Short mmCIF file of C-alpha atoms in Angstrom, two decimals:
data_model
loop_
_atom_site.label_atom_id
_atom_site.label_comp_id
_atom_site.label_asym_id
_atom_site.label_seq_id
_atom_site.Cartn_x
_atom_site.Cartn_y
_atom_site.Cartn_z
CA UNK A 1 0.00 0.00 0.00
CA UNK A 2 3.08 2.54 0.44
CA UNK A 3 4.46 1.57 -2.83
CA UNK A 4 0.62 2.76 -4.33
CA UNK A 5 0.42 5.59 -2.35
CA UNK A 6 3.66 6.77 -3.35
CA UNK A 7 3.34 6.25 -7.01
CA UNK A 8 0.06 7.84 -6.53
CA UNK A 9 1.24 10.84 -4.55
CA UNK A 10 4.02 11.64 -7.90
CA UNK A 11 2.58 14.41 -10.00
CA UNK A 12 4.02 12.44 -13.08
CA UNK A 13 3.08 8.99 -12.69
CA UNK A 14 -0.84 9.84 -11.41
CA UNK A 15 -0.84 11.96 -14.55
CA UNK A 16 0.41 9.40 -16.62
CA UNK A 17 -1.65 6.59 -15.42
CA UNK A 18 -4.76 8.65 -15.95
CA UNK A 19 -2.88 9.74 -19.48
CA UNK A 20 -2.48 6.36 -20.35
CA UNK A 21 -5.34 4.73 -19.16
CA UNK A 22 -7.39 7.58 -21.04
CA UNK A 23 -5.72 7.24 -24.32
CA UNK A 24 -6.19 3.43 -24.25
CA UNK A 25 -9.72 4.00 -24.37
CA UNK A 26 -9.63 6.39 -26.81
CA UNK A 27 -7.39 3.86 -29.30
CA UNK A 28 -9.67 1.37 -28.59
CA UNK A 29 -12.42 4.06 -29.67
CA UNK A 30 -10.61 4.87 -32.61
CA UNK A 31 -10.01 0.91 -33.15
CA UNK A 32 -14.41 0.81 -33.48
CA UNK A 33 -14.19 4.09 -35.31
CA UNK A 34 -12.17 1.92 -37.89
CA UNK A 35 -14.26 -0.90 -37.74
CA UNK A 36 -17.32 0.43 -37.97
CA UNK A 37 -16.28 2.69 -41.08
CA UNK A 38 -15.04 -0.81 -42.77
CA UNK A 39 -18.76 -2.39 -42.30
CA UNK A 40 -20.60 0.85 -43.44
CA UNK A 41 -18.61 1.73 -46.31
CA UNK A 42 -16.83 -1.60 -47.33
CA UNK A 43 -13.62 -2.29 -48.99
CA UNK A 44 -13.27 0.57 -51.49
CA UNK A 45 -14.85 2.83 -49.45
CA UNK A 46 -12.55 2.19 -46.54
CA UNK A 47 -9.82 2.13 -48.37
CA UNK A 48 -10.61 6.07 -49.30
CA UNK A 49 -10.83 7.14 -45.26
CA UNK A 50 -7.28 5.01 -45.00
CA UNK A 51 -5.89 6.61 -47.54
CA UNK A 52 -6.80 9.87 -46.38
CA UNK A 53 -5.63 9.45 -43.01
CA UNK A 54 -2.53 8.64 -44.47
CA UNK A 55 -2.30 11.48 -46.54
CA UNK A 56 -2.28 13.83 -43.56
CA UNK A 57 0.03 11.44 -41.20
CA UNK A 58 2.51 12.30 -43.54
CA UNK A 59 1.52 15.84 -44.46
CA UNK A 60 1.46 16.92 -40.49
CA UNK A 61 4.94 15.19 -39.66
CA UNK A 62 5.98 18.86 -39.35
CA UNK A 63 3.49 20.00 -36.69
CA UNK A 64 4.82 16.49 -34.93
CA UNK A 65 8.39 18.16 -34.98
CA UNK A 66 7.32 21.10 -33.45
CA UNK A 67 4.93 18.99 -31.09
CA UNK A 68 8.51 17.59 -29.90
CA UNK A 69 10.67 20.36 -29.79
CA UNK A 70 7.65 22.39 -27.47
CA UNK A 71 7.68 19.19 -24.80
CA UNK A 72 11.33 19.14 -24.59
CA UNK A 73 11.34 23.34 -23.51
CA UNK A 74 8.26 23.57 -21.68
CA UNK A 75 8.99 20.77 -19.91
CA UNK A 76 12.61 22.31 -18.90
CA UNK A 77 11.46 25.35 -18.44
CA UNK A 78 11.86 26.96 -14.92
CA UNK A 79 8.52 28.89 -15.35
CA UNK A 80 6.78 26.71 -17.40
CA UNK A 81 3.57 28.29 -17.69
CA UNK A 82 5.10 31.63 -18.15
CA UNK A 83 7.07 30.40 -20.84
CA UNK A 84 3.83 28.30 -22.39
CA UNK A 85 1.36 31.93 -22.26
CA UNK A 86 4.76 33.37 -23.73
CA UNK A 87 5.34 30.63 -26.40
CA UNK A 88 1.34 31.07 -27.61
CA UNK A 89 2.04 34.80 -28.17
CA UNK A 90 5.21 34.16 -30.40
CA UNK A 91 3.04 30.88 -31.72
CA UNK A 92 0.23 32.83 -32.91
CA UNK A 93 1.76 35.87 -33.75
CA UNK A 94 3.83 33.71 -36.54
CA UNK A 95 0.92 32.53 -37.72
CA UNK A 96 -0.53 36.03 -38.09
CA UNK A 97 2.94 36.98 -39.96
CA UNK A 98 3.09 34.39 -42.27
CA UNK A 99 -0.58 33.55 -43.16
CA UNK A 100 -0.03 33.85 -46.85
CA UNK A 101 2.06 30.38 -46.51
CA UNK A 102 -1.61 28.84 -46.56
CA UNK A 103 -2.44 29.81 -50.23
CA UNK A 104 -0.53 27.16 -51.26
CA UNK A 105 -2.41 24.22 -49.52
CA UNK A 106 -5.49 25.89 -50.99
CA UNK A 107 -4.33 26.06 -54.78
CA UNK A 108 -3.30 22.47 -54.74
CA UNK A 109 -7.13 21.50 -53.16
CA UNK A 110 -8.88 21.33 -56.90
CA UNK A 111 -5.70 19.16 -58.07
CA UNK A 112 -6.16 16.71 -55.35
CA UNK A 113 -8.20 13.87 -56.57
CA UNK A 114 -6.05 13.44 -59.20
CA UNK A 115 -2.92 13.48 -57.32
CA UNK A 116 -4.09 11.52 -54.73
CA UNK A 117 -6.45 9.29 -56.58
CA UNK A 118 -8.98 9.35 -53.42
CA UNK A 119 -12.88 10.72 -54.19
CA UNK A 120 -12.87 14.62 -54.37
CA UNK A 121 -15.18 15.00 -51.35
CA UNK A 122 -12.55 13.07 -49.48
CA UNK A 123 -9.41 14.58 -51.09
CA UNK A 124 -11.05 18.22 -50.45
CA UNK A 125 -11.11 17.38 -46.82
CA UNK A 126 -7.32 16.95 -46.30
CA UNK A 127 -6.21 20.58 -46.36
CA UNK A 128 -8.98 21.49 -43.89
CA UNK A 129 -8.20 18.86 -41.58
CA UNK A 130 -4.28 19.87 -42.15
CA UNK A 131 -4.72 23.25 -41.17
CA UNK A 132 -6.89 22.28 -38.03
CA UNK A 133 -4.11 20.17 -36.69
CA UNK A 134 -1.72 22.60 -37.31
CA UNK A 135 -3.66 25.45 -35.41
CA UNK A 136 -3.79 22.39 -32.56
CA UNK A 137 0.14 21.31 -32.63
CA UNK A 138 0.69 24.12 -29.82
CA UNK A 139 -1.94 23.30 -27.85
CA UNK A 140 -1.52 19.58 -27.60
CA UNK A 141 2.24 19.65 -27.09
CA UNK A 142 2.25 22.65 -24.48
CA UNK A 143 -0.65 20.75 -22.44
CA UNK A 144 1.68 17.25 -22.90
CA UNK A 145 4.87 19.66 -21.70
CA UNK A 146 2.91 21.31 -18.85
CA UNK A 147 1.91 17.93 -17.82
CA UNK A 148 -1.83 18.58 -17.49
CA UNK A 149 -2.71 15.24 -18.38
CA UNK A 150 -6.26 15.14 -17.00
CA UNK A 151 -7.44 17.49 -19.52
CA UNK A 152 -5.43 15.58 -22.31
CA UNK A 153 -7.52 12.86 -21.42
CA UNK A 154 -11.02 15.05 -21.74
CA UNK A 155 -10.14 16.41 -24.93
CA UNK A 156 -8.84 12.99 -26.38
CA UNK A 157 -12.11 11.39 -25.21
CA UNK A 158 -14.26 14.07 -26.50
CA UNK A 159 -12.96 14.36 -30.09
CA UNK A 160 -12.44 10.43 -30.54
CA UNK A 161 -16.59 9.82 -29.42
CA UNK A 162 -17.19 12.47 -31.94
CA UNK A 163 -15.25 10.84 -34.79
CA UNK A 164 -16.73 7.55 -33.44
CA UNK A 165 -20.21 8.81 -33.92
CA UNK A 166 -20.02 9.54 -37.94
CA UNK A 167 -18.86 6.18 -38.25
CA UNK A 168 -21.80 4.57 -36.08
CA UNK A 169 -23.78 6.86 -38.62
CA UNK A 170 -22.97 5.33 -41.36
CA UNK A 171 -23.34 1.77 -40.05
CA UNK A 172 -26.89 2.47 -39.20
CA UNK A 173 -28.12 3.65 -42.72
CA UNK A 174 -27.18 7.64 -42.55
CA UNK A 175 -25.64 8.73 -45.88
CA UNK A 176 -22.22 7.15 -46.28
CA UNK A 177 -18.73 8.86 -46.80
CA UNK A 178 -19.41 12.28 -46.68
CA UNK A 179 -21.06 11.62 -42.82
CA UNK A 180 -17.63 10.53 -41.56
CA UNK A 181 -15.86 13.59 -43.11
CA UNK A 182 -18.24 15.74 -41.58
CA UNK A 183 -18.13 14.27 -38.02
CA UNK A 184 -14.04 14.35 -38.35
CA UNK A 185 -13.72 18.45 -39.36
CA UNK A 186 -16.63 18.41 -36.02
CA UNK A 187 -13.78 16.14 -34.07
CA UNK A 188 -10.95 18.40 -35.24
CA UNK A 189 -12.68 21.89 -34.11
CA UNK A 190 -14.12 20.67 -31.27
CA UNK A 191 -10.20 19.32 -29.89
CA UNK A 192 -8.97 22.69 -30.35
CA UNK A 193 -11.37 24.98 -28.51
CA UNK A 194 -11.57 22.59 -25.49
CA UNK A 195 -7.58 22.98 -25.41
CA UNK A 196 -8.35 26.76 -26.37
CA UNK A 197 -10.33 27.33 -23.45
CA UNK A 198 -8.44 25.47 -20.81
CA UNK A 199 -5.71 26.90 -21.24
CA UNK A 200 -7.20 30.47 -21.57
CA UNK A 201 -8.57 29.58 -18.02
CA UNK A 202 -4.90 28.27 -16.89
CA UNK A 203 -3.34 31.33 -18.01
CA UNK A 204 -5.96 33.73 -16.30
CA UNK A 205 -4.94 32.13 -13.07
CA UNK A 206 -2.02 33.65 -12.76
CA UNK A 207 -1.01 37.15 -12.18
CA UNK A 208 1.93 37.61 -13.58
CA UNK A 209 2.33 36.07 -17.24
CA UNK A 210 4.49 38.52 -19.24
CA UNK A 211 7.64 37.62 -17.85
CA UNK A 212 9.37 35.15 -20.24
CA UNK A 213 9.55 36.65 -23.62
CA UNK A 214 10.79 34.79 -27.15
CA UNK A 215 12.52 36.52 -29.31
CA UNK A 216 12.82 33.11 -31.97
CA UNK A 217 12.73 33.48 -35.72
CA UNK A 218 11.36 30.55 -37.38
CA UNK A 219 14.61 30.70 -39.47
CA UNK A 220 16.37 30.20 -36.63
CA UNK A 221 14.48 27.06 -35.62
CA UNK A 222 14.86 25.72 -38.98
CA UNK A 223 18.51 26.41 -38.42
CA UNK A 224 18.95 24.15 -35.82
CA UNK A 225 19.98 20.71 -35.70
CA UNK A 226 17.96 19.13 -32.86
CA UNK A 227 14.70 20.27 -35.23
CA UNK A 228 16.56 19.33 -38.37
CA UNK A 229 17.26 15.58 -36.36
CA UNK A 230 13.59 15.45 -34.88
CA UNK A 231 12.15 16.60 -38.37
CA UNK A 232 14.61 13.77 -40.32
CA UNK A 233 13.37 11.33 -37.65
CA UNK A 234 9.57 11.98 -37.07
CA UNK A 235 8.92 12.01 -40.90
CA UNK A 236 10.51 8.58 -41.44
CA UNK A 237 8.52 7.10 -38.92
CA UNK A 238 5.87 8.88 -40.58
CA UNK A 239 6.25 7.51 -44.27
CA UNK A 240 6.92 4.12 -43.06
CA UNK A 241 3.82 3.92 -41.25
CA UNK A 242 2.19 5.45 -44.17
CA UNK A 243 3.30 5.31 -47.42
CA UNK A 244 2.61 1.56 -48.30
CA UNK A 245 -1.07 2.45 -47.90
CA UNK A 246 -0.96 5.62 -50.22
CA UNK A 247 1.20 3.27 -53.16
CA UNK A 248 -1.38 0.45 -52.80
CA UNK A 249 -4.51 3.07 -53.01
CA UNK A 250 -2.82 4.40 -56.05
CA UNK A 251 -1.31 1.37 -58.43
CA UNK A 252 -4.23 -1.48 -56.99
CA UNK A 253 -8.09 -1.49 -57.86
CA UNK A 254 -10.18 -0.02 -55.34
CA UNK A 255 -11.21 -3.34 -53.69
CA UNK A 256 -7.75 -4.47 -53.25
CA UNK A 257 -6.62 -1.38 -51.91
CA UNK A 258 -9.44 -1.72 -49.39
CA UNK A 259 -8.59 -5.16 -48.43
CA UNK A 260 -4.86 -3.85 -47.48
CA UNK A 261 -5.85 -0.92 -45.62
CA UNK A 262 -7.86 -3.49 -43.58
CA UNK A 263 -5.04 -5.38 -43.83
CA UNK A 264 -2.94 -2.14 -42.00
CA UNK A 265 -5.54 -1.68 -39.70
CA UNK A 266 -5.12 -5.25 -38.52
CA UNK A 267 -1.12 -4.45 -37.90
CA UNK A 268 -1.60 -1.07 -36.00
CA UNK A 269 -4.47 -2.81 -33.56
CA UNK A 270 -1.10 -3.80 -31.78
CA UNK A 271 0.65 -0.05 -31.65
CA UNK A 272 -3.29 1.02 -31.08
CA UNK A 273 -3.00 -0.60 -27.51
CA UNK A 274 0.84 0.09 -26.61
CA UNK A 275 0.93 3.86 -28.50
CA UNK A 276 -0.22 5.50 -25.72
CA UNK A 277 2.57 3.65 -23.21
CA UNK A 278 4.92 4.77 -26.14
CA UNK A 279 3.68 8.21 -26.16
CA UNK A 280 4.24 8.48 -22.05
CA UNK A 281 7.54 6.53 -22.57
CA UNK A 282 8.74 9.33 -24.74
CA UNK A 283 8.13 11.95 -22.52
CA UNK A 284 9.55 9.85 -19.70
CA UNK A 285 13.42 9.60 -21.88
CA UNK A 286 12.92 13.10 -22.34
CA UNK A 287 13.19 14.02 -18.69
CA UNK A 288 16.83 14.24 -16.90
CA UNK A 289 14.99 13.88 -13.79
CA UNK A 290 14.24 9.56 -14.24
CA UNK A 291 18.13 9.34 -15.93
CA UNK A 292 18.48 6.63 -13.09
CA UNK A 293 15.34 4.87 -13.97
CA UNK A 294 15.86 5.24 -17.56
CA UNK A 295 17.32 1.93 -18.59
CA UNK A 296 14.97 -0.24 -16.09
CA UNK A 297 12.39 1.15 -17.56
CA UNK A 298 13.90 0.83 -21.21
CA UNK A 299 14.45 -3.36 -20.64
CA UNK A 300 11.05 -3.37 -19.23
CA UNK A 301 9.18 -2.31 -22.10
CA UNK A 302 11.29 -4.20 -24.39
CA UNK A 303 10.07 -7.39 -22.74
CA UNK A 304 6.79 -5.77 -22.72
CA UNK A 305 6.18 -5.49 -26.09
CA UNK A 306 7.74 -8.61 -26.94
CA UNK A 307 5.24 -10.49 -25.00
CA UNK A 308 2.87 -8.65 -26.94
CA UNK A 309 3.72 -9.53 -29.75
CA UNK A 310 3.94 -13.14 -28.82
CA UNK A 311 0.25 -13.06 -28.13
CA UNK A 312 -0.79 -11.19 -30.98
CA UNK A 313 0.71 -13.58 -33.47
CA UNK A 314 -1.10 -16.74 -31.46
CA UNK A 315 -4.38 -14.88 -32.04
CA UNK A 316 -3.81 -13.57 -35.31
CA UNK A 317 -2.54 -17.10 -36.37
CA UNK A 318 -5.39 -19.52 -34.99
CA UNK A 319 -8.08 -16.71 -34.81
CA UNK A 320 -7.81 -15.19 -38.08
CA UNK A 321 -11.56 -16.41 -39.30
CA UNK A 322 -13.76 -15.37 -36.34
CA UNK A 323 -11.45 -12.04 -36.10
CA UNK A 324 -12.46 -11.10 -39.38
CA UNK A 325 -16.18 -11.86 -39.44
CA UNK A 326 -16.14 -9.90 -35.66
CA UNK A 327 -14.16 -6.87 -36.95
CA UNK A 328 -14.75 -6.26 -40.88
CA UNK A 329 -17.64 -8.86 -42.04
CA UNK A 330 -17.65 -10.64 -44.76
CA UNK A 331 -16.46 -8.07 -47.30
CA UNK A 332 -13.39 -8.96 -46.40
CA UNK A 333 -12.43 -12.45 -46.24
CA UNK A 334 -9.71 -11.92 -48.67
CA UNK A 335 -7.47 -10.89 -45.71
CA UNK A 336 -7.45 -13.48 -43.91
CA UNK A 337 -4.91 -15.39 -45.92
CA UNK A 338 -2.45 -12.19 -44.60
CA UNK A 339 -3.49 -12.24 -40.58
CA UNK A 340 0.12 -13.71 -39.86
CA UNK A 341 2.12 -11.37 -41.75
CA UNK A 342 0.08 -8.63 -39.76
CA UNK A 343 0.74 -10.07 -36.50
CA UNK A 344 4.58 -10.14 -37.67
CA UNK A 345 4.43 -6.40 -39.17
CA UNK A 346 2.38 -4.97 -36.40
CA UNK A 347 4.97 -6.14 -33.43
CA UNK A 348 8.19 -5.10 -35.70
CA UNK A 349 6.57 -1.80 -36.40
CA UNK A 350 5.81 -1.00 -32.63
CA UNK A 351 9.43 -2.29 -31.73
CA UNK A 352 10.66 0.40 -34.74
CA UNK A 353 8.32 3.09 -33.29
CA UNK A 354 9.59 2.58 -30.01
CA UNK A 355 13.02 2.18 -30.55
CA UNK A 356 13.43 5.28 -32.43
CA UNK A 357 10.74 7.34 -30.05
CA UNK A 358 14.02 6.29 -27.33
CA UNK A 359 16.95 7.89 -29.06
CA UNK A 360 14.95 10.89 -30.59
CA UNK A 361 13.98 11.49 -26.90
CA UNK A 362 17.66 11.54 -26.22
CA UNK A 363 18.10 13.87 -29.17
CA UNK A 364 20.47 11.34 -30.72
CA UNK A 365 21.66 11.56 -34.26
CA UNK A 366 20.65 8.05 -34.35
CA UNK A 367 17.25 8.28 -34.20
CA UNK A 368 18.17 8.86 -38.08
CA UNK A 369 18.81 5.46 -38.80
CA UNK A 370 15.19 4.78 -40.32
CA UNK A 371 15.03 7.73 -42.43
CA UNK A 372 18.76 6.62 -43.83
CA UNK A 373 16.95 3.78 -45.05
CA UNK A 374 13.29 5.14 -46.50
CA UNK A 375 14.75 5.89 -49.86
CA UNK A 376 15.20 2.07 -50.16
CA UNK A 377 12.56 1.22 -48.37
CA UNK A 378 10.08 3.41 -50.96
CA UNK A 379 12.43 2.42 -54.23
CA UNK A 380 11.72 -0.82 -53.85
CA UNK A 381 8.19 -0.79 -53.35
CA UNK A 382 8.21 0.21 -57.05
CA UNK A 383 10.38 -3.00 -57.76
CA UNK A 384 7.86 -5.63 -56.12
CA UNK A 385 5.72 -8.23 -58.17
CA UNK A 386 2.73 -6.57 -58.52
CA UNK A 387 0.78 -8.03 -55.66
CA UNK A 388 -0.54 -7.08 -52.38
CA UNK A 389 1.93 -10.04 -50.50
CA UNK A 390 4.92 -9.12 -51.69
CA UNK A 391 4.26 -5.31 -50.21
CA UNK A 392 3.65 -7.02 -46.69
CA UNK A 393 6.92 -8.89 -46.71
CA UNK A 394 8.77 -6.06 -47.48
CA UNK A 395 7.45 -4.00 -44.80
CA UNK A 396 8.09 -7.07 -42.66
CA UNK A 397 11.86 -7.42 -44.41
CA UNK A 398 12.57 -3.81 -44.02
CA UNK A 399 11.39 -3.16 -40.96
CA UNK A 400 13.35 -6.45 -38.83
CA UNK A 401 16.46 -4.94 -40.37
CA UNK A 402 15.76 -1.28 -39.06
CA UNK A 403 15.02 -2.81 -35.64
CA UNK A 404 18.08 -4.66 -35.32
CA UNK A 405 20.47 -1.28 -36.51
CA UNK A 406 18.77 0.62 -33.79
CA UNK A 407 18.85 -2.17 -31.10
CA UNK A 408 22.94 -2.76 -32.38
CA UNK A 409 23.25 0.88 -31.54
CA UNK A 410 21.47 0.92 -28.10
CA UNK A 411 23.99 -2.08 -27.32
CA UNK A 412 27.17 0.34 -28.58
CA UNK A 413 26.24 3.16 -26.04
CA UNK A 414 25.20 0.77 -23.78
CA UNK A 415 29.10 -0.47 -23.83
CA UNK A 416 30.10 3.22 -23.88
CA UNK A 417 28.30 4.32 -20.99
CA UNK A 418 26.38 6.24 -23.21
CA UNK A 419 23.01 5.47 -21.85
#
């Protein structure tokens, strides 16, 4: 009971727990949100909301970057909220400046169901939902820096039952496609007032904001090589994550590109229930305060997710039938066939995730290992037989070799004292 209590009593682990625990529930709401788009809209229709999702994974790597950099100040800030009212000033006021920067994204809008392949209703949606995130980048990271966890957890919960409800929409009869788009823009506004407002309210608590004043160019910050590393890093995880998905959605029929994004879905259930542990892991590597803890912590979750993986491939393996008829109906029996590649992908992708989360939080040039190797990765993906298989053992291929780089280089600092 002392060991609770004291855990308890910590400011970071009872924020985390309630973090963590809140963000599992809202992966697993995102997981239904998934599901039940799959059943309403089937295959090809799926396939559209997968591809769009990856689409703006990759597009909003750079708000990501600046997600990181603003968790590693605030949270070493000596007046952190003076320096987060301060940081919203010089946020907002560059985004005043430089406003024209935006034309851009809107130009390229009519040209996007072309480029992207994807219906035009759906394509259109992208730079909206773009700009959205972008507006919520500072809020998200300066709440995640700030630690105010609890009100992470509100916001997540309150935008994910939002998206969820377009999808339960569409499963009960109302309109299709263009419901789901709706109900995500509705998700996307709705996260960035609540943070909006909270904050407001934080701020307003406090006398005496105006102390901490930055005095950053954004030239600067593009000048500097902890956001050139994090920026290199954060967009290969991105594309490797992503990319498969958007070269399948092109090249493959509709249906087929449908049956991989299920296909996807089925390997990210795994980093769907261990993300948010990643997520809290990375702000946990980022802190000098746990430096003692660090690499107890880092063997730990290494077992962790090995175990998970162990159990994911017995289900995925024996289960594959029922799992299918349960998740995605029968639409799309045509994945089965490919359940134990996705148990194989989904456990080396969360070990690459997590491995290169660790040395980015250490602001290691190493956490450029993966991006090193995208070029190759995305080259040959143009080489493959033409065939949905062959795209899954590649990402299987590629991915076990990036994993055992990064976990040759943990060993190398591990031998130098490094870590």
């Amino acid at each position: 009971m002392k060991f609770i209590k004291r855990i308890w009593s910590n400011e970071f682990y009872q924020g985390g727990i309630i973090f963590t625990l809140a963000s599992f529930v809202a992966s697993f709401m995102n997981y239904l949100f998934n599901v039940f788009a799959a059943r309403g809209l089937g295959p090809s229709g799926y396939g559209e909301i997968t591809t769009m999702f990856s689409y703006m994974a990759i597009l909003s790597t750079p708000f990501l970057v600046i997600t990181t950099i603003i968790i590693q100040k605030v949270g070493v800030a000596d007046h952190q909220l003076s320096y987060a009212y301060a940081l919203e000033k010089w946020f907002f006021g560059k985004i005043k400046k430089w406003w024209f920067v935006s034309i851009p994204f809107l130009i390229i809008t009519p040209l996007l169901p072309r480029i992207t392949n994807l219906h035009p209703n759906v394509a259109y949606t992208i730079v909206p939902m773009i700009l959205l995130s972008f507006v919520g980048t500072y809020y998200t990271a300066t709440f995640q820096g700030l630690r105010l966890f609890q009100l992470i957890a509100i916001n997540s919960l309150l935008s994910t039952i939002l998206k969820l409800l377009g999808s339960i929409l569409v499963v009960m009869g109302v309109d299709g496609i263009d419901t789901i788009l709706i109900f995500l823009l509705l998700s996307s506004i709705i996260n960035v007032w609540f943070f909006y407002i909270s904050l407001s309210k934080k701020f307003k608590s406090k006398t005496s904001q105006t102390d901490t004043i930055i005095n950053k160019r954004i030239k600067d910050i593009f000048q500097n090589k902890k956001f050139l590393t994090t920026a290199i890093s954060l967009f290969a995880i991105s594309l490797f994550g992503n990319i498969d998905v958007i070269y399948v959605k092109k090249f493959f029929p509709p249906t087929t590109a449908g049956i991989y994004s299920s296909w996807s879905l089925l390997s990210k259930i795994i980093l769907f229930a261990v993300g948010p542990i990643i997520s809290l892991l990375f702000i946990f590597f980022t802190s000098k305060k746990n430096e003692n803890e660090q690499r107890r912590v880092f063997y730990i979750s290494m077992v962790g997710f090995a175990l998970v993986g162990v159990t994911s491939f017995i289900a995925y393996t024996f289960f594959s039938g029922i799992i299918t008829s349960i998740l995605f109906g029968n639409k799309f029996i045509a994945v089965i066939p490919y359940f134990t590649k996705a148990s194989l992908f989904g456990s080396i992708y969360l070990l690459v995730a997590f491995l290169n989360n660790y040395f980015l939080a250490k602001q290691s040039v190493k956490s450029i290992v993966l991006a090193m190797g995208i070029p190759i990765y995305i080259g040959v993906l143009f080489l493959l037989p033409r065939g949905i298989s062959a795209v899954m053992t590649w990402n299987i291929v590629f991915g076990s070799i990036i994993s055992l780089v990064y976990i040759g280089l943990y060993t190398h600092s591990l031998l130098k004292k490094e870590v």
